[in-house]
mmCIF file of C-alpha atoms in Angstrom:
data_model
loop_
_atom_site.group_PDB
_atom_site.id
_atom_site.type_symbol
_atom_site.label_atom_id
_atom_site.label_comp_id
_atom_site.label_asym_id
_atom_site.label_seq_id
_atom_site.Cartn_x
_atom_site.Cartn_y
_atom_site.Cartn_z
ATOM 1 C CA UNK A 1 157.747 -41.981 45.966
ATOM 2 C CA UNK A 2 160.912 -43.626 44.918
ATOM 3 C CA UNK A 3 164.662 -41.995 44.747
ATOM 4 C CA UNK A 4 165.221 -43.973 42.178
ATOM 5 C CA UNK A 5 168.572 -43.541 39.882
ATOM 6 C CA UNK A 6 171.196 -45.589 37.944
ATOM 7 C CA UNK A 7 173.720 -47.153 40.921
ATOM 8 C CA UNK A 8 177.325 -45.251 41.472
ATOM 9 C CA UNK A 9 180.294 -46.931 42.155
ATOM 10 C CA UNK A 10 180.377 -45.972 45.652
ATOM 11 C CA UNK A 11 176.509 -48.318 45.288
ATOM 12 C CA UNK A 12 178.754 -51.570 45.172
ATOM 13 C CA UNK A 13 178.954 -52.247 48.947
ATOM 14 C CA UNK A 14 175.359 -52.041 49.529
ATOM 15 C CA UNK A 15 174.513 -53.953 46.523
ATOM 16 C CA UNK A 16 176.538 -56.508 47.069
ATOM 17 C CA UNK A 17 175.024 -56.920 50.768
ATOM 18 C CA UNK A 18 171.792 -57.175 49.423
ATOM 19 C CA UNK A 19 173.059 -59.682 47.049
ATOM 20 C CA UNK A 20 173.537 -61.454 49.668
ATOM 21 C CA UNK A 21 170.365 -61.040 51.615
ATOM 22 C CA UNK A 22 168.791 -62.011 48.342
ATOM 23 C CA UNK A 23 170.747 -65.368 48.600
ATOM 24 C CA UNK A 24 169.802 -65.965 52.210
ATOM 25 C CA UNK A 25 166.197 -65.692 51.189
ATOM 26 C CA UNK A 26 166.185 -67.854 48.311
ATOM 27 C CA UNK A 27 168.041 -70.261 50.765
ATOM 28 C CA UNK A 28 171.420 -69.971 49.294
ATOM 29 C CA UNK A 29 173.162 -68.426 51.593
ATOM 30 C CA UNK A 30 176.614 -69.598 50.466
ATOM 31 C CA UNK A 31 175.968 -69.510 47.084
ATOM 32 C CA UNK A 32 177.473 -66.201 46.278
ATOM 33 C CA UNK A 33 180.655 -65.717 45.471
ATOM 34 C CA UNK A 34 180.775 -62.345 43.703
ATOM 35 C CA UNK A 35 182.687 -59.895 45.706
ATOM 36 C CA UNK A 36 183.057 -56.316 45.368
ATOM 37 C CA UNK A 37 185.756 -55.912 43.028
ATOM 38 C CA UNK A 38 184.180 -58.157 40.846
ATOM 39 C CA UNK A 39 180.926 -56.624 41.157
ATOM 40 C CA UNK A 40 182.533 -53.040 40.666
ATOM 41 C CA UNK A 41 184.071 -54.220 37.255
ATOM 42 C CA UNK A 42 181.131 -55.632 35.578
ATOM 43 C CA UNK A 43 178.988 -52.416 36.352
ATOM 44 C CA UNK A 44 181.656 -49.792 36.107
ATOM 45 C CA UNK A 45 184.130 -51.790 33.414
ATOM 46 C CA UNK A 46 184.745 -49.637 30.467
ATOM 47 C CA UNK A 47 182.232 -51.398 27.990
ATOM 48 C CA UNK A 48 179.762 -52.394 30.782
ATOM 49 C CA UNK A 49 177.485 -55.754 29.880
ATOM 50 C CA UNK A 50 175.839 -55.209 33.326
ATOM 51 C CA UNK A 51 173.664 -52.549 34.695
ATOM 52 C CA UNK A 52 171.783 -51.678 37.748
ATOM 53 C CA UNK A 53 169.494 -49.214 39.311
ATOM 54 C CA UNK A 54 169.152 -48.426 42.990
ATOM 55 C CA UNK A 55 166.468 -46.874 45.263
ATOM 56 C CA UNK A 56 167.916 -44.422 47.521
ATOM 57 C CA UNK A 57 166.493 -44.676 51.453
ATOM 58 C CA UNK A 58 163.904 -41.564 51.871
ATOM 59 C CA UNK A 59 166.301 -40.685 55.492
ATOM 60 C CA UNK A 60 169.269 -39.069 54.393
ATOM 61 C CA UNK A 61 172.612 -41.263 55.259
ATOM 62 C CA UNK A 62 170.771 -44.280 55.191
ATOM 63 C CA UNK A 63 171.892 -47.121 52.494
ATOM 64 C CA UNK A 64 170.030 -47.365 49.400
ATOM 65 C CA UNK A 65 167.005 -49.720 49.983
ATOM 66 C CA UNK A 66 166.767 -51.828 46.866
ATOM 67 C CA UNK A 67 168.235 -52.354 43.640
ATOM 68 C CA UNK A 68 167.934 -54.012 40.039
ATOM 69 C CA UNK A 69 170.617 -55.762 38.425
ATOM 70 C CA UNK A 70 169.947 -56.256 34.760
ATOM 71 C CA UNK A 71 171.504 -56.945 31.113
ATOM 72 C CA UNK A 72 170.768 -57.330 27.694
ATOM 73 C CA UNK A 73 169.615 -60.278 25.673
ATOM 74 C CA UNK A 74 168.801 -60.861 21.895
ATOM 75 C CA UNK A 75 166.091 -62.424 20.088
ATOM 76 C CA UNK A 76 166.327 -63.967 17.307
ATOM 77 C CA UNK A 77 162.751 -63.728 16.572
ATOM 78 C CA UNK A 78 162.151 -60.155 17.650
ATOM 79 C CA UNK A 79 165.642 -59.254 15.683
ATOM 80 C CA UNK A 80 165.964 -57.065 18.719
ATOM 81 C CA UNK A 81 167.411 -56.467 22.136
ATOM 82 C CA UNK A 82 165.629 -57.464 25.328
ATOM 83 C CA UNK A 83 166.533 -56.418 29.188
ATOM 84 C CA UNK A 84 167.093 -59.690 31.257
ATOM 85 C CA UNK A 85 166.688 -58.563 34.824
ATOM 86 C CA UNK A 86 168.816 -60.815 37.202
ATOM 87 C CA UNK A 87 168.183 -59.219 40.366
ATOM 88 C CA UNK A 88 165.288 -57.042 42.240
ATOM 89 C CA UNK A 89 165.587 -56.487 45.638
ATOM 90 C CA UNK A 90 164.035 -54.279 48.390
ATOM 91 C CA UNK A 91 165.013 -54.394 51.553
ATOM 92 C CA UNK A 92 161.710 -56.363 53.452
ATOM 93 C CA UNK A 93 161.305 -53.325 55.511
ATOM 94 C CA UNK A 94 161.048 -50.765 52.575
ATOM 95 C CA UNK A 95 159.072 -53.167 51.113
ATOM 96 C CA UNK A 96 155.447 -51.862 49.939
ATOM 97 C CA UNK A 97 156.195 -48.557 49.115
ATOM 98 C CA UNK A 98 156.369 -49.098 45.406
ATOM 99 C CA UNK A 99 160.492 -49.283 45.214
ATOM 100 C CA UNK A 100 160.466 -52.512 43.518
ATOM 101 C CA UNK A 101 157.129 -50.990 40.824
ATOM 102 C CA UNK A 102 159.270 -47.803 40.166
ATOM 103 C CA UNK A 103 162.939 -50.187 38.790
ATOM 104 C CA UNK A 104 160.535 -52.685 37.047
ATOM 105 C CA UNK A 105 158.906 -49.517 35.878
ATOM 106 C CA UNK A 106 162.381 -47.672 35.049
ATOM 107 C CA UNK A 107 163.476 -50.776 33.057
ATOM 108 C CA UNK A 108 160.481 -50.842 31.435
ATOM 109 C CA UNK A 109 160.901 -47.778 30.033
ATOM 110 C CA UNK A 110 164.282 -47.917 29.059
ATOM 111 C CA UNK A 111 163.021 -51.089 26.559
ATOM 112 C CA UNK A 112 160.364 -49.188 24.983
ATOM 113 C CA UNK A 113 162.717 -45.808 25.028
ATOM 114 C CA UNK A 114 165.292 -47.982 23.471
ATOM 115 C CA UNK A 115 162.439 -50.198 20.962
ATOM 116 C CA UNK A 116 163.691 -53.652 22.706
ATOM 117 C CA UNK A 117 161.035 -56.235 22.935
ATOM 118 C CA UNK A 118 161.119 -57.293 26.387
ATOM 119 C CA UNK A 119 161.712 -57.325 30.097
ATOM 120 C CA UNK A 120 161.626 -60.882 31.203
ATOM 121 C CA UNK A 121 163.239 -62.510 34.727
ATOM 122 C CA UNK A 122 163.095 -65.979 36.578
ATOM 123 C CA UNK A 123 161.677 -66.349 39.783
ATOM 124 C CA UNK A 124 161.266 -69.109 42.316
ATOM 125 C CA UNK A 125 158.270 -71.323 42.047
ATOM 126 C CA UNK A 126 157.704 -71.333 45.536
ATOM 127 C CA UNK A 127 158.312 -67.451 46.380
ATOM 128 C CA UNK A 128 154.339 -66.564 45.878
ATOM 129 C CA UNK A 129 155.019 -62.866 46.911
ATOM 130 C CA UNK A 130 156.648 -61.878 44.110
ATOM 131 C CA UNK A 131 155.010 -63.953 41.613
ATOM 132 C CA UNK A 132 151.814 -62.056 43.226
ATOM 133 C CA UNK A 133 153.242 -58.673 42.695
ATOM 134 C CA UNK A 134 154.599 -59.500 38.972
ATOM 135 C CA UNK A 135 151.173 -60.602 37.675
ATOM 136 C CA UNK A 136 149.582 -57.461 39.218
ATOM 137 C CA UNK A 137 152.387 -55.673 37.085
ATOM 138 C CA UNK A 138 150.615 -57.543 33.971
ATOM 139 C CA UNK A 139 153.855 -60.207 33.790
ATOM 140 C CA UNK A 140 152.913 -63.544 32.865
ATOM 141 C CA UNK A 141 154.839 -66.864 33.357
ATOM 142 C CA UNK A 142 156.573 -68.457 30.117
ATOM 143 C CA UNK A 143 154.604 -71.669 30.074
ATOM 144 C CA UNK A 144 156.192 -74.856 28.775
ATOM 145 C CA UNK A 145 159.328 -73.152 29.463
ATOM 146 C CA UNK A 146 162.248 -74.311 31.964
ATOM 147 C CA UNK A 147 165.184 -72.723 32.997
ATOM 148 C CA UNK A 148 168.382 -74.829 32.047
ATOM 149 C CA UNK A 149 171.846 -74.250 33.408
ATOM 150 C CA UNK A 150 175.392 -75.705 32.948
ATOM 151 C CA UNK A 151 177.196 -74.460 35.866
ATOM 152 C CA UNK A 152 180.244 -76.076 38.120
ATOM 153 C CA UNK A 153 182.184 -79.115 37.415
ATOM 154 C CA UNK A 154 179.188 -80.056 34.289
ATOM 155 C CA UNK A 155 180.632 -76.693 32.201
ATOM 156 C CA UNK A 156 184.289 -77.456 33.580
ATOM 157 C CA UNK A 157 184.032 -81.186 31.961
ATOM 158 C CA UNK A 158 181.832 -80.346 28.886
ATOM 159 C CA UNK A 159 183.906 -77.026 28.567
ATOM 160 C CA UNK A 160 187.325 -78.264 29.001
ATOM 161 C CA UNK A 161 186.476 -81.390 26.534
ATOM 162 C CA UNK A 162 185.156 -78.818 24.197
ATOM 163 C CA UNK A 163 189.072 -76.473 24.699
ATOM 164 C CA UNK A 164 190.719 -80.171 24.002
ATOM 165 C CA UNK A 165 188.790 -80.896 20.545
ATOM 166 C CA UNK A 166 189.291 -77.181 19.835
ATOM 167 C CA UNK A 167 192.331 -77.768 18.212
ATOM 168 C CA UNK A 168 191.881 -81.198 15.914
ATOM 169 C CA UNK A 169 189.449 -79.571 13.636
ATOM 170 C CA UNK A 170 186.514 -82.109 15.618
ATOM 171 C CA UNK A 171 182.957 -80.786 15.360
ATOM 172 C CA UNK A 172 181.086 -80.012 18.488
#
C-alpha cells in the first residue's frame, strides 16, 4: 500500500535528490541543474505549471520514497488537456511495492476526473525495466514518433536570431 499524496514544500529537498539519482541512472549525472529554489517555485509559484506527487516511506521519519513530476499539455486534436509526466521515480529499494503503479495510477485519475485525454511520458530506449512495467500498465509506445529538442547554444542561436528579427517586422 502506497502513502501516496500531492508533494509539500518541505518535499523539495528529497525530490530534488532523487532528481538527481534519476540523472545518475539515466547516465547524466551532471546534467541537472535545477536546484531547490528553482524547483520550490515552479511547484509552489502562485499559478503553478508544474505538479508532483510523492510516496511517503511506510517507517515514520524516513524520506519520501518516490515521486512524479508532471504538467499539462494540449491537443489540438483532442481540443483538450493532457498530463505530460516528466519524472517517476522510486527509490530502487522501495521499488516493487506498487509506489510507482499507485502515481501513474493517481495521475491517471486526475485525467479522467478532470476529462483530459491522456497521460503520455518518454522513456529511454534502452531502460527495459520500465518499458516492461509501462506495457503491463496497458501503455503503448508512440510509433513513428521521435522526441525532438532545441536545447543549449542551438535555442540560444536560433532564439537570439529570432529576438534580433523581432523588431524589423521579418517573418519567422
Amino acid at each position: 500500500m502506497s502513502l501516496l499524496r500531492t508533494a509539500v514544500p518541505a518535499d523539495v529537498p528529497a525530490i530534488l535528490g532523487m532528481i538527481h539519482d534519476l540523472a545518475v541512472y539515466e547516465k547524466e549525472p551532471d546534467a541537472v541543474k535545477n536546484t531547490a529554489s528553482m524547483l520550490h517555485g515552479g511547484l509552489f509559484a502562485d499559478n503553478p505549471q508544474v505538479f508532483a506527487h510523492v510516496v511517503d516511506s511506510p517507517v515514520a521519519g524516513e524520506p519520501i520514497v518516490g515521486f512524479a513530476l508532471w504538467f499539462l499539455n494540449y491537443s489540438t486534436w483532442e481540443g483538450t488537456h493532457g498530463i505530460h509526466l516528466e519524472d517517476l521515480y522510486v527509490r530502487p529499494e522501495a521499488r516493487g511495492g506498487g509506489h510507482g503503479k499507485a502515481m501513474l495510477r493517481e495521475l491517471a485519475r486526475i485525467a479522467v476526473e478532470r476529462g483530459y485525454a491522456r497521460v503520455e511520458w518518454s522513456v529511454l530506449d534502452w531502460n527495459e525495466p520500465s518499458i516492461n512495467f509501462y506495457k503491463s500498465l496497458g501503455a503503448a509506445p508512440m510509433d513513428g514518433w521521435h522526441v525532438y529538442r532545441l536545447d543549449g547554444s542551438a535555442l540560444d542561436a536560433f532564439g537570439s536570431a529570432a529576438v534580433a528579427t523581432a523588431g524589423t517586422g521579418a517573418q519567422q
